[in-house]
C-alpha cells in the first residue's frame, strides 16, 4: 500500500545543536511543508519535511514521544532513533495548536497499536524531551515567542482542548511544570539512562558509519588494485614487445653496417682494379697516340702497297726490256720482298694493336658494369639505413 499523507502544515524547522544541546540550528531556510504520513503496511506514523532535495525531518513516531510547547509559536519533540531534537516555529499559535492536536491523535493511535500504557510512555517522554529555549522570533515569525509562559504543560493542554477531545491525552503525558522549568530537578536515574542511550546510539551509528566507509574504501581499493594489475600487465607486455623490436632493429643495423663495410671494401677494390686497368691501357692521351700510330701504320701499309705495285709494274717493264735488266730485276725482287716483309710486319702490328684495344675496351666495360651494380647496391643499403634511423 505504501505511505499516505494524513496532515500537512507549514513551519520553520530547527535541529538541536549537537555541541551544546541547549541551542537551536535552523534546518530550513524558510517555512516548509511538515506532513504526517501513515504506512499501512507496517502500521507506522512518520513526520516528514523536505526542502529541495534535503529531508530536514524524518521522524518515526513512537508512543514514548512527547511534543512540548515552549512558547506561543514554537514547540519541540525528541527523537532518540535520529539522535536529535526537532523544533518547529509556526507563523501563529493556531497553527501550532493544530499541529499539537494532530501529534496527540497520532500518538494515541500509535499507543493503541502498540498496546503500551500511558504511565510508561509519559515517564520516558519526559526524560527524553527536556525543553530548550526557542530561537529568536525573527527566524520564523514577527511575534515574541519567548513569552515565558508560567506553565508550558498547561499551555499544551489548553491549546489542544479547544480543537479536539483527544488532546487531553497529550497533556496527560506532558511533563509537570516544575520538571519543564527546572531541568536540574530531573531524576538522576532518568538522566543517566538518557545519556547512556544517546551515547550508545551515537557510538553505534558512528561505528556503523565508519564500518561502511571502510568497506567502501576497501572495495574501491580492490577495484583500483585490479585495474592497476591490468595496466601493469599491459605495460609489461608493451615493454617486452618494444624491447624485442629494439633488439631486432639493432641487429638489423649491425648487419647493414657490416654489409656497408663489405660493399665499401669491394668498391675500393674495384676502384683499384679500374686504376690498374687505366694505367695498363694508358690514359686518354695514350689512346690518342695509339690511334695516331695506327693511322700512321695504315699509311705505311698503303704506301708499301703502292710501292709494291710500282715495283711490280717496273718488273714487268724490265722483263719486256730483256736480259740486260736481269740485275735490276733481282734488285727489284729483293726490294719487293723487303717491302712485303715490312708490310706484313706492319699489318701484324696493326692487328695486335687493334686486338689489344678491343680487349682493353671489353675489360673496361666489364669493370664499369660491375662498378655500376655495386654503386646501386650501396645506394639501396644507404636508403635502408636512413629509413631504419628515422623509424
mmCIF file of C-alpha atoms in Angstrom:
data_model
loop_
_atom_site.group_PDB
_atom_site.id
_atom_site.type_symbol
_atom_site.label_atom_id
_atom_site.label_comp_id
_atom_site.label_asym_id
_atom_site.label_seq_id
_atom_site.Cartn_x
_atom_site.Cartn_y
_atom_site.Cartn_z
ATOM 1 C CA UNK A 1 0.000 0.000 0.000
ATOM 2 C CA UNK A 2 2.851 2.454 0.848
ATOM 3 C CA UNK A 3 2.618 5.706 2.816
ATOM 4 C CA UNK A 4 -0.202 8.236 2.545
ATOM 5 C CA UNK A 5 -0.331 11.796 3.951
ATOM 6 C CA UNK A 6 -2.875 12.475 6.699
ATOM 7 C CA UNK A 7 -1.986 16.033 7.778
ATOM 8 C CA UNK A 8 0.214 18.881 6.481
ATOM 9 C CA UNK A 9 1.176 22.379 7.621
ATOM 10 C CA UNK A 10 3.988 24.889 7.146
ATOM 11 C CA UNK A 11 6.646 25.755 9.710
ATOM 12 C CA UNK A 12 10.272 26.660 10.125
ATOM 13 C CA UNK A 13 12.348 23.585 11.048
ATOM 14 C CA UNK A 14 15.148 23.618 13.640
ATOM 15 C CA UNK A 15 17.557 20.975 14.952
ATOM 16 C CA UNK A 16 19.202 20.934 18.351
ATOM 17 C CA UNK A 17 22.846 21.999 18.366
ATOM 18 C CA UNK A 18 24.760 18.703 18.885
ATOM 19 C CA UNK A 19 27.589 20.550 20.574
ATOM 20 C CA UNK A 20 25.789 22.497 23.266
ATOM 21 C CA UNK A 21 22.422 20.645 23.420
ATOM 22 C CA UNK A 22 20.971 23.973 24.599
ATOM 23 C CA UNK A 23 20.558 25.998 21.387
ATOM 24 C CA UNK A 24 18.852 25.628 18.043
ATOM 25 C CA UNK A 25 20.228 25.427 14.499
ATOM 26 C CA UNK A 26 17.934 26.297 11.561
ATOM 27 C CA UNK A 27 17.415 23.280 9.292
ATOM 28 C CA UNK A 28 15.309 25.117 6.688
ATOM 29 C CA UNK A 29 15.813 28.500 5.073
ATOM 30 C CA UNK A 30 12.088 29.314 5.136
ATOM 31 C CA UNK A 31 8.761 27.805 6.112
ATOM 32 C CA UNK A 32 8.495 24.331 4.562
ATOM 33 C CA UNK A 33 5.659 21.766 4.484
ATOM 34 C CA UNK A 34 5.639 19.454 7.514
ATOM 35 C CA UNK A 35 3.457 16.382 6.956
ATOM 36 C CA UNK A 36 2.235 13.339 8.884
ATOM 37 C CA UNK A 37 2.386 10.086 6.897
ATOM 38 C CA UNK A 38 0.848 6.711 7.687
ATOM 39 C CA UNK A 39 2.386 3.468 6.416
ATOM 40 C CA UNK A 40 -0.473 0.973 6.393
ATOM 41 C CA UNK A 41 1.753 -1.989 5.543
ATOM 42 C CA UNK A 42 3.893 -1.568 8.651
ATOM 43 C CA UNK A 43 1.430 0.378 10.825
ATOM 44 C CA UNK A 44 3.879 3.268 11.350
ATOM 45 C CA UNK A 45 3.407 7.039 11.529
ATOM 46 C CA UNK A 46 6.139 9.394 10.356
ATOM 47 C CA UNK A 47 6.676 13.177 10.317
ATOM 48 C CA UNK A 48 8.484 14.174 7.130
ATOM 49 C CA UNK A 49 9.611 17.570 5.827
ATOM 50 C CA UNK A 50 11.669 18.116 2.677
ATOM 51 C CA UNK A 51 13.357 21.294 1.432
ATOM 52 C CA UNK A 52 14.583 20.910 -2.129
ATOM 53 C CA UNK A 53 16.356 17.561 -2.228
ATOM 54 C CA UNK A 54 17.166 17.505 1.502
ATOM 55 C CA UNK A 55 14.973 15.813 4.140
ATOM 56 C CA UNK A 56 15.061 18.168 7.136
ATOM 57 C CA UNK A 57 12.669 15.965 9.197
ATOM 58 C CA UNK A 58 12.367 12.187 9.049
ATOM 59 C CA UNK A 59 10.977 11.067 12.391
ATOM 60 C CA UNK A 60 9.077 7.832 13.119
ATOM 61 C CA UNK A 61 6.559 8.422 15.918
ATOM 62 C CA UNK A 62 6.578 6.135 18.953
ATOM 63 C CA UNK A 63 4.280 6.058 21.982
ATOM 64 C CA UNK A 64 7.090 7.445 24.151
ATOM 65 C CA UNK A 65 7.423 10.696 22.160
ATOM 66 C CA UNK A 66 6.013 13.936 23.577
ATOM 67 C CA UNK A 67 5.551 17.258 21.821
ATOM 68 C CA UNK A 68 6.347 20.175 24.157
ATOM 69 C CA UNK A 69 5.085 23.706 23.520
ATOM 70 C CA UNK A 70 7.788 26.095 24.703
ATOM 71 C CA UNK A 71 6.229 29.388 23.512
ATOM 72 C CA UNK A 72 3.193 30.730 21.688
ATOM 73 C CA UNK A 73 4.540 29.687 18.265
ATOM 74 C CA UNK A 74 7.279 27.168 18.967
ATOM 75 C CA UNK A 75 7.325 23.542 20.030
ATOM 76 C CA UNK A 76 9.724 20.600 20.124
ATOM 77 C CA UNK A 77 9.977 16.812 20.373
ATOM 78 C CA UNK A 78 12.889 14.415 20.832
ATOM 79 C CA UNK A 79 13.689 11.506 18.502
ATOM 80 C CA UNK A 80 16.111 9.077 20.144
ATOM 81 C CA UNK A 81 16.415 6.998 16.982
ATOM 82 C CA UNK A 82 17.577 10.014 14.963
ATOM 83 C CA UNK A 83 19.659 11.176 17.948
ATOM 84 C CA UNK A 84 18.322 14.734 17.716
ATOM 85 C CA UNK A 85 15.609 17.085 18.918
ATOM 86 C CA UNK A 86 13.329 18.714 16.318
ATOM 87 C CA UNK A 87 11.885 22.194 16.752
ATOM 88 C CA UNK A 88 9.078 23.848 14.774
ATOM 89 C CA UNK A 89 8.347 27.560 14.538
ATOM 90 C CA UNK A 90 4.838 28.384 13.312
ATOM 91 C CA UNK A 91 3.503 31.687 11.950
ATOM 92 C CA UNK A 92 0.691 31.687 14.537
ATOM 93 C CA UNK A 93 -0.388 29.964 17.722
ATOM 94 C CA UNK A 94 -3.418 28.484 15.984
ATOM 95 C CA UNK A 95 -1.192 26.633 13.546
ATOM 96 C CA UNK A 96 0.878 25.334 16.458
ATOM 97 C CA UNK A 97 -2.268 24.118 18.257
ATOM 98 C CA UNK A 98 -3.438 22.272 15.148
ATOM 99 C CA UNK A 99 -0.073 20.515 14.955
ATOM 100 C CA UNK A 100 -0.233 19.625 18.662
ATOM 101 C CA UNK A 101 -3.723 18.171 18.176
ATOM 102 C CA UNK A 102 -2.564 16.051 15.246
ATOM 103 C CA UNK A 103 0.547 14.950 17.132
ATOM 104 C CA UNK A 104 -1.616 13.829 20.040
ATOM 105 C CA UNK A 105 -4.022 11.960 17.763
ATOM 106 C CA UNK A 106 -1.193 10.117 16.042
ATOM 107 C CA UNK A 107 0.414 9.342 19.374
ATOM 108 C CA UNK A 108 -2.853 7.849 20.683
ATOM 109 C CA UNK A 109 -3.153 5.752 17.523
ATOM 110 C CA UNK A 110 0.422 4.560 17.984
ATOM 111 C CA UNK A 111 -0.322 3.638 21.598
ATOM 112 C CA UNK A 112 -3.408 1.710 20.561
ATOM 113 C CA UNK A 113 -1.412 -0.274 18.013
ATOM 114 C CA UNK A 114 1.465 -0.995 20.403
ATOM 115 C CA UNK A 115 -0.729 -1.590 23.473
ATOM 116 C CA UNK A 116 1.551 0.341 25.885
ATOM 117 C CA UNK A 117 0.414 2.240 28.925
ATOM 118 C CA UNK A 118 0.291 5.982 29.488
ATOM 119 C CA UNK A 119 2.404 5.964 32.594
ATOM 120 C CA UNK A 120 5.381 4.310 30.979
ATOM 121 C CA UNK A 121 5.262 6.476 27.909
ATOM 122 C CA UNK A 122 4.881 9.619 29.909
ATOM 123 C CA UNK A 123 7.892 8.955 32.036
ATOM 124 C CA UNK A 124 10.144 8.079 29.106
ATOM 125 C CA UNK A 125 8.921 11.035 27.135
ATOM 126 C CA UNK A 126 9.594 13.489 29.934
ATOM 127 C CA UNK A 127 13.072 12.190 30.455
ATOM 128 C CA UNK A 128 13.987 12.440 26.740
ATOM 129 C CA UNK A 129 12.281 15.743 25.883
ATOM 130 C CA UNK A 130 13.979 18.390 28.017
ATOM 131 C CA UNK A 131 12.640 21.814 26.900
ATOM 132 C CA UNK A 132 15.121 24.034 25.094
ATOM 133 C CA UNK A 133 14.597 27.805 24.914
ATOM 134 C CA UNK A 134 13.092 28.623 21.469
ATOM 135 C CA UNK A 135 15.121 30.526 18.855
ATOM 136 C CA UNK A 136 14.705 34.227 18.201
ATOM 137 C CA UNK A 137 11.372 35.384 16.844
ATOM 138 C CA UNK A 138 12.799 36.832 13.618
ATOM 139 C CA UNK A 139 13.784 33.385 12.360
ATOM 140 C CA UNK A 140 10.171 32.247 11.888
ATOM 141 C CA UNK A 141 7.629 34.959 12.950
ATOM 142 C CA UNK A 142 7.064 38.548 13.956
ATOM 143 C CA UNK A 143 5.526 37.995 17.379
ATOM 144 C CA UNK A 144 7.540 37.326 20.512
ATOM 145 C CA UNK A 145 7.915 33.609 21.032
ATOM 146 C CA UNK A 146 9.797 33.915 24.332
ATOM 147 C CA UNK A 147 6.663 34.707 26.253
ATOM 148 C CA UNK A 148 7.853 32.752 29.322
ATOM 149 C CA UNK A 149 4.520 31.157 29.954
ATOM 150 C CA UNK A 150 4.183 30.144 33.601
ATOM 151 C CA UNK A 151 3.174 26.592 32.801
ATOM 152 C CA UNK A 152 4.195 25.057 29.476
ATOM 153 C CA UNK A 153 2.453 21.784 30.154
ATOM 154 C CA UNK A 154 -0.845 23.582 30.847
ATOM 155 C CA UNK A 155 -0.498 25.665 27.677
ATOM 156 C CA UNK A 156 -0.247 22.487 25.675
ATOM 157 C CA UNK A 157 -3.416 21.102 27.211
ATOM 158 C CA UNK A 158 -5.247 24.471 26.911
ATOM 159 C CA UNK A 159 -4.336 24.930 23.235
ATOM 160 C CA UNK A 160 -5.375 21.402 22.416
ATOM 161 C CA UNK A 161 -8.618 21.336 24.421
ATOM 162 C CA UNK A 162 -10.495 23.723 22.168
ATOM 163 C CA UNK A 163 -9.743 21.791 18.972
ATOM 164 C CA UNK A 164 -10.004 18.063 19.782
ATOM 165 C CA UNK A 165 -11.033 15.902 22.731
ATOM 166 C CA UNK A 166 -8.064 13.554 22.405
ATOM 167 C CA UNK A 167 -5.597 16.361 23.118
ATOM 168 C CA UNK A 168 -6.175 15.693 26.826
ATOM 169 C CA UNK A 169 -4.013 12.608 26.486
ATOM 170 C CA UNK A 170 -1.148 14.815 25.290
ATOM 171 C CA UNK A 171 -1.371 16.955 28.396
ATOM 172 C CA UNK A 172 -1.606 13.818 30.490
ATOM 173 C CA UNK A 173 1.734 12.570 29.239
ATOM 174 C CA UNK A 174 3.346 16.050 29.264
ATOM 175 C CA UNK A 175 5.885 16.687 31.983
ATOM 176 C CA UNK A 176 4.991 18.644 35.088
ATOM 177 C CA UNK A 177 5.608 22.432 35.118
ATOM 178 C CA UNK A 178 8.326 22.120 37.662
ATOM 179 C CA UNK A 179 10.032 19.469 35.518
ATOM 180 C CA UNK A 180 9.969 21.653 32.406
ATOM 181 C CA UNK A 181 11.020 24.908 34.087
ATOM 182 C CA UNK A 182 13.747 23.222 36.140
ATOM 183 C CA UNK A 183 15.657 20.539 34.226
ATOM 184 C CA UNK A 184 18.028 20.203 37.194
ATOM 185 C CA UNK A 185 15.235 18.518 39.159
ATOM 186 C CA UNK A 186 15.081 15.544 36.758
ATOM 187 C CA UNK A 187 15.804 12.272 38.403
ATOM 188 C CA UNK A 188 19.413 11.223 38.210
ATOM 189 C CA UNK A 189 18.445 7.772 37.045
ATOM 190 C CA UNK A 190 16.407 9.081 34.088
ATOM 191 C CA UNK A 191 19.200 11.453 33.060
ATOM 192 C CA UNK A 192 21.763 8.663 33.231
ATOM 193 C CA UNK A 193 19.531 6.388 31.187
ATOM 194 C CA UNK A 194 19.060 9.118 28.562
ATOM 195 C CA UNK A 195 22.774 9.867 28.389
ATOM 196 C CA UNK A 196 23.586 6.170 28.155
ATOM 197 C CA UNK A 197 21.071 5.534 25.391
ATOM 198 C CA UNK A 198 22.166 8.581 23.421
ATOM 199 C CA UNK A 199 25.834 7.732 23.889
ATOM 200 C CA UNK A 200 25.239 4.111 22.881
ATOM 201 C CA UNK A 201 23.228 5.174 19.827
ATOM 202 C CA UNK A 202 25.867 7.731 18.850
ATOM 203 C CA UNK A 203 28.725 5.265 19.224
ATOM 204 C CA UNK A 204 26.810 2.560 17.365
ATOM 205 C CA UNK A 205 25.897 4.901 14.484
ATOM 206 C CA UNK A 206 29.472 6.159 14.375
ATOM 207 C CA UNK A 207 30.810 2.618 14.233
ATOM 208 C CA UNK A 208 28.306 1.721 11.507
ATOM 209 C CA UNK A 209 29.293 4.791 9.503
ATOM 210 C CA UNK A 210 32.995 4.065 9.958
ATOM 211 C CA UNK A 211 32.455 0.411 9.030
ATOM 212 C CA UNK A 212 30.530 1.366 5.899
ATOM 213 C CA UNK A 213 33.174 3.920 4.959
ATOM 214 C CA UNK A 214 35.959 1.371 5.418
ATOM 215 C CA UNK A 215 34.006 -1.210 3.411
ATOM 216 C CA UNK A 216 33.578 1.256 0.543
ATOM 217 C CA UNK A 217 37.260 2.216 0.721
ATOM 218 C CA UNK A 218 38.251 -1.468 0.677
ATOM 219 C CA UNK A 219 36.049 -2.233 -2.335
ATOM 220 C CA UNK A 220 37.390 0.827 -4.131
ATOM 221 C CA UNK A 221 40.970 -0.215 -3.304
ATOM 222 C CA UNK A 222 40.318 -3.739 -4.614
ATOM 223 C CA UNK A 223 38.852 -2.327 -7.824
ATOM 224 C CA UNK A 224 41.808 0.037 -8.195
ATOM 225 C CA UNK A 225 44.258 -2.810 -7.491
ATOM 226 C CA UNK A 226 42.676 -4.952 -10.218
ATOM 227 C CA UNK A 227 42.759 -2.045 -12.634
ATOM 228 C CA UNK A 228 46.405 -1.347 -11.784
ATOM 229 C CA UNK A 229 47.262 -5.031 -12.243
ATOM 230 C CA UNK A 230 45.714 -4.973 -15.717
ATOM 231 C CA UNK A 231 47.556 -1.750 -16.563
ATOM 232 C CA UNK A 232 50.816 -3.207 -15.220
ATOM 233 C CA UNK A 233 50.383 -6.367 -17.313
ATOM 234 C CA UNK A 234 49.647 -4.239 -20.390
ATOM 235 C CA UNK A 235 52.706 -2.075 -19.762
ATOM 236 C CA UNK A 236 54.880 -5.153 -19.214
ATOM 237 C CA UNK A 237 53.683 -6.679 -22.498
ATOM 238 C CA UNK A 238 54.281 -3.426 -24.365
ATOM 239 C CA UNK A 239 57.733 -3.095 -22.788
ATOM 240 C CA UNK A 240 58.636 -6.648 -23.841
ATOM 241 C CA UNK A 241 57.445 -6.019 -27.387
ATOM 242 C CA UNK A 242 59.347 -2.736 -27.599
ATOM 243 C CA UNK A 243 62.497 -4.375 -26.211
ATOM 244 C CA UNK A 244 62.277 -7.179 -28.793
ATOM 245 C CA UNK A 245 61.680 -4.685 -31.600
ATOM 246 C CA UNK A 246 64.625 -2.568 -30.411
ATOM 247 C CA UNK A 247 66.895 -5.602 -30.269
ATOM 248 C CA UNK A 248 65.823 -6.652 -33.756
ATOM 249 C CA UNK A 249 66.412 -3.128 -35.058
ATOM 250 C CA UNK A 250 69.878 -3.069 -33.505
ATOM 251 C CA UNK A 251 70.752 -6.428 -35.075
ATOM 252 C CA UNK A 252 69.463 -5.223 -38.450
ATOM 253 C CA UNK A 253 71.502 -2.025 -38.171
ATOM 254 C CA UNK A 254 74.619 -4.045 -37.282
ATOM 255 C CA UNK A 255 74.029 -6.352 -40.241
ATOM 256 C CA UNK A 256 73.512 -3.403 -42.570
ATOM 257 C CA UNK A 257 76.670 -1.756 -41.246
ATOM 258 C CA UNK A 258 78.645 -4.950 -41.939
ATOM 259 C CA UNK A 259 77.191 -5.133 -45.444
ATOM 260 C CA UNK A 260 78.009 -1.471 -45.971
ATOM 261 C CA UNK A 261 81.615 -2.061 -44.862
ATOM 262 C CA UNK A 262 81.892 -5.077 -47.202
ATOM 263 C CA UNK A 263 80.479 -3.054 -50.092
ATOM 264 C CA UNK A 264 82.857 -0.207 -49.324
ATOM 265 C CA UNK A 265 85.780 -2.620 -49.423
ATOM 266 C CA UNK A 266 84.505 -4.107 -52.678
ATOM 267 C CA UNK A 267 84.091 -0.620 -54.115
ATOM 268 C CA UNK A 268 87.623 0.268 -53.102
ATOM 269 C CA UNK A 269 88.922 -2.933 -54.682
ATOM 270 C CA UNK A 270 87.039 -2.212 -57.912
ATOM 271 C CA UNK A 271 88.383 1.306 -57.977
ATOM 272 C CA UNK A 272 91.903 -0.068 -57.579
ATOM 273 C CA UNK A 273 91.343 -2.505 -60.437
ATOM 274 C CA UNK A 274 89.947 0.287 -62.601
ATOM 275 C CA UNK A 275 93.019 2.388 -61.840
ATOM 276 C CA UNK A 276 95.278 -0.515 -62.684
ATOM 277 C CA UNK A 277 93.379 -1.157 -65.928
ATOM 278 C CA UNK A 278 93.555 2.510 -66.709
ATOM 279 C CA UNK A 279 97.279 2.506 -66.022
ATOM 280 C CA UNK A 280 97.728 -0.616 -68.168
ATOM 281 C CA UNK A 281 95.721 0.793 -71.048
ATOM 282 C CA UNK A 282 97.085 4.274 -70.693
ATOM 283 C CA UNK A 283 95.355 7.489 -70.288
ATOM 284 C CA UNK A 284 93.217 9.241 -72.867
ATOM 285 C CA UNK A 285 96.345 10.786 -74.374
ATOM 286 C CA UNK A 286 97.944 7.331 -74.704
ATOM 287 C CA UNK A 287 94.856 6.093 -76.508
ATOM 288 C CA UNK A 288 95.014 9.092 -78.802
ATOM 289 C CA UNK A 289 98.663 8.389 -79.556
ATOM 290 C CA UNK A 290 97.773 4.756 -80.219
ATOM 291 C CA UNK A 291 95.167 5.874 -82.702
ATOM 292 C CA UNK A 292 97.675 8.145 -84.406
ATOM 293 C CA UNK A 293 100.191 5.306 -84.533
ATOM 294 C CA UNK A 294 97.583 3.029 -86.090
ATOM 295 C CA UNK A 295 96.799 5.700 -88.650
ATOM 296 C CA UNK A 296 100.497 6.061 -89.495
ATOM 297 C CA UNK A 297 100.867 2.312 -89.789
ATOM 298 C CA UNK A 298 97.881 2.211 -92.129
ATOM 299 C CA UNK A 299 99.511 4.924 -94.180
ATOM 300 C CA UNK A 300 102.765 2.948 -94.223
ATOM 301 C CA UNK A 301 100.897 -0.166 -95.351
ATOM 302 C CA UNK A 302 99.162 1.789 -98.056
ATOM 303 C CA UNK A 303 102.473 3.356 -99.171
ATOM 304 C CA UNK A 304 104.123 -0.064 -99.102
ATOM 305 C CA UNK A 305 101.295 -1.477 -101.177
ATOM 306 C CA UNK A 306 101.695 1.413 -103.623
ATOM 307 C CA UNK A 307 105.493 0.864 -103.785
ATOM 308 C CA UNK A 308 104.922 -2.852 -104.287
ATOM 309 C CA UNK A 309 102.541 -2.134 -107.074
ATOM 310 C CA UNK A 310 105.070 0.250 -108.624
ATOM 311 C CA UNK A 311 107.841 -2.349 -108.337
ATOM 312 C CA UNK A 312 105.623 -4.936 -109.972
ATOM 313 C CA UNK A 313 104.979 -2.576 -112.846
ATOM 314 C CA UNK A 314 108.694 -1.818 -113.053
ATOM 315 C CA UNK A 315 109.434 -5.563 -113.055
ATOM 316 C CA UNK A 316 107.040 -6.028 -115.907
ATOM 317 C CA UNK A 317 108.714 -3.275 -117.796
ATOM 318 C CA UNK A 318 112.156 -4.774 -117.174
ATOM 319 C CA UNK A 319 111.000 -8.180 -118.368
ATOM 320 C CA UNK A 320 109.815 -6.616 -121.516
ATOM 321 C CA UNK A 321 113.158 -4.881 -121.998
ATOM 322 C CA UNK A 322 115.114 -8.178 -121.980
ATOM 323 C CA UNK A 323 118.128 -9.877 -120.378
ATOM 324 C CA UNK A 324 120.064 -6.632 -119.868
ATOM 325 C CA UNK A 325 117.875 -5.760 -116.960
ATOM 326 C CA UNK A 326 118.411 -9.038 -115.103
ATOM 327 C CA UNK A 327 120.382 -7.413 -112.292
ATOM 328 C CA UNK A 328 117.830 -4.679 -111.984
ATOM 329 C CA UNK A 329 115.108 -7.326 -111.795
ATOM 330 C CA UNK A 330 116.942 -9.086 -108.997
ATOM 331 C CA UNK A 331 117.292 -5.847 -107.136
ATOM 332 C CA UNK A 332 113.643 -5.096 -107.743
ATOM 333 C CA UNK A 333 112.637 -8.552 -106.418
ATOM 334 C CA UNK A 334 114.787 -8.047 -103.395
ATOM 335 C CA UNK A 335 113.198 -4.648 -102.739
ATOM 336 C CA UNK A 336 109.760 -6.148 -103.229
ATOM 337 C CA UNK A 337 110.492 -8.867 -100.697
ATOM 338 C CA UNK A 338 111.667 -6.288 -98.230
ATOM 339 C CA UNK A 339 108.559 -4.207 -98.835
ATOM 340 C CA UNK A 340 106.330 -7.268 -98.403
ATOM 341 C CA UNK A 341 108.075 -8.157 -95.140
ATOM 342 C CA UNK A 342 107.662 -4.621 -93.844
ATOM 343 C CA UNK A 343 104.020 -4.671 -94.965
ATOM 344 C CA UNK A 344 103.369 -7.977 -93.232
ATOM 345 C CA UNK A 345 105.024 -6.798 -90.029
ATOM 346 C CA UNK A 346 103.070 -3.534 -90.164
ATOM 347 C CA UNK A 347 99.787 -5.429 -90.655
ATOM 348 C CA UNK A 348 100.664 -7.760 -87.792
ATOM 349 C CA UNK A 349 101.432 -4.807 -85.531
ATOM 350 C CA UNK A 350 98.199 -3.139 -86.586
ATOM 351 C CA UNK A 351 96.157 -6.242 -85.859
ATOM 352 C CA UNK A 352 97.902 -6.688 -82.498
ATOM 353 C CA UNK A 353 97.255 -3.085 -81.543
ATOM 354 C CA UNK A 354 93.602 -3.316 -82.586
ATOM 355 C CA UNK A 355 93.185 -6.578 -80.666
ATOM 356 C CA UNK A 356 94.774 -5.063 -77.562
ATOM 357 C CA UNK A 357 92.482 -2.052 -77.831
ATOM 358 C CA UNK A 358 89.410 -4.272 -78.164
ATOM 359 C CA UNK A 359 90.405 -6.412 -75.179
ATOM 360 C CA UNK A 360 91.072 -3.336 -73.065
ATOM 361 C CA UNK A 361 87.713 -1.907 -74.056
ATOM 362 C CA UNK A 362 85.949 -5.111 -73.048
ATOM 363 C CA UNK A 363 87.764 -5.165 -69.711
ATOM 364 C CA UNK A 364 86.845 -1.553 -69.042
ATOM 365 C CA UNK A 365 83.213 -2.156 -69.959
ATOM 366 C CA UNK A 366 83.038 -5.168 -67.620
ATOM 367 C CA UNK A 367 84.624 -3.191 -64.798
ATOM 368 C CA UNK A 368 82.264 -0.287 -65.454
ATOM 369 C CA UNK A 369 79.178 -2.550 -65.291
ATOM 370 C CA UNK A 370 80.388 -4.172 -62.035
ATOM 371 C CA UNK A 371 81.090 -0.763 -60.555
ATOM 372 C CA UNK A 372 77.605 0.442 -61.513
ATOM 373 C CA UNK A 373 75.994 -2.630 -59.862
ATOM 374 C CA UNK A 374 77.960 -2.130 -56.655
ATOM 375 C CA UNK A 375 77.057 1.553 -56.575
ATOM 376 C CA UNK A 376 73.363 0.648 -56.931
ATOM 377 C CA UNK A 377 73.636 -1.845 -54.079
ATOM 378 C CA UNK A 378 75.357 0.765 -51.903
ATOM 379 C CA UNK A 379 72.595 3.280 -52.651
ATOM 380 C CA UNK A 380 69.917 0.721 -51.696
ATOM 381 C CA UNK A 381 71.705 -0.044 -48.425
ATOM 382 C CA UNK A 382 72.091 3.667 -47.753
ATOM 383 C CA UNK A 383 68.340 4.177 -48.177
ATOM 384 C CA UNK A 384 67.534 1.249 -45.866
ATOM 385 C CA UNK A 385 69.871 2.582 -43.193
ATOM 386 C CA UNK A 386 68.241 6.032 -43.419
ATOM 387 C CA UNK A 387 64.775 4.503 -43.070
ATOM 388 C CA UNK A 388 65.896 2.454 -40.060
ATOM 389 C CA UNK A 389 67.425 5.507 -38.388
ATOM 390 C CA UNK A 390 64.287 7.578 -38.966
ATOM 391 C CA UNK A 391 61.996 4.928 -37.504
#
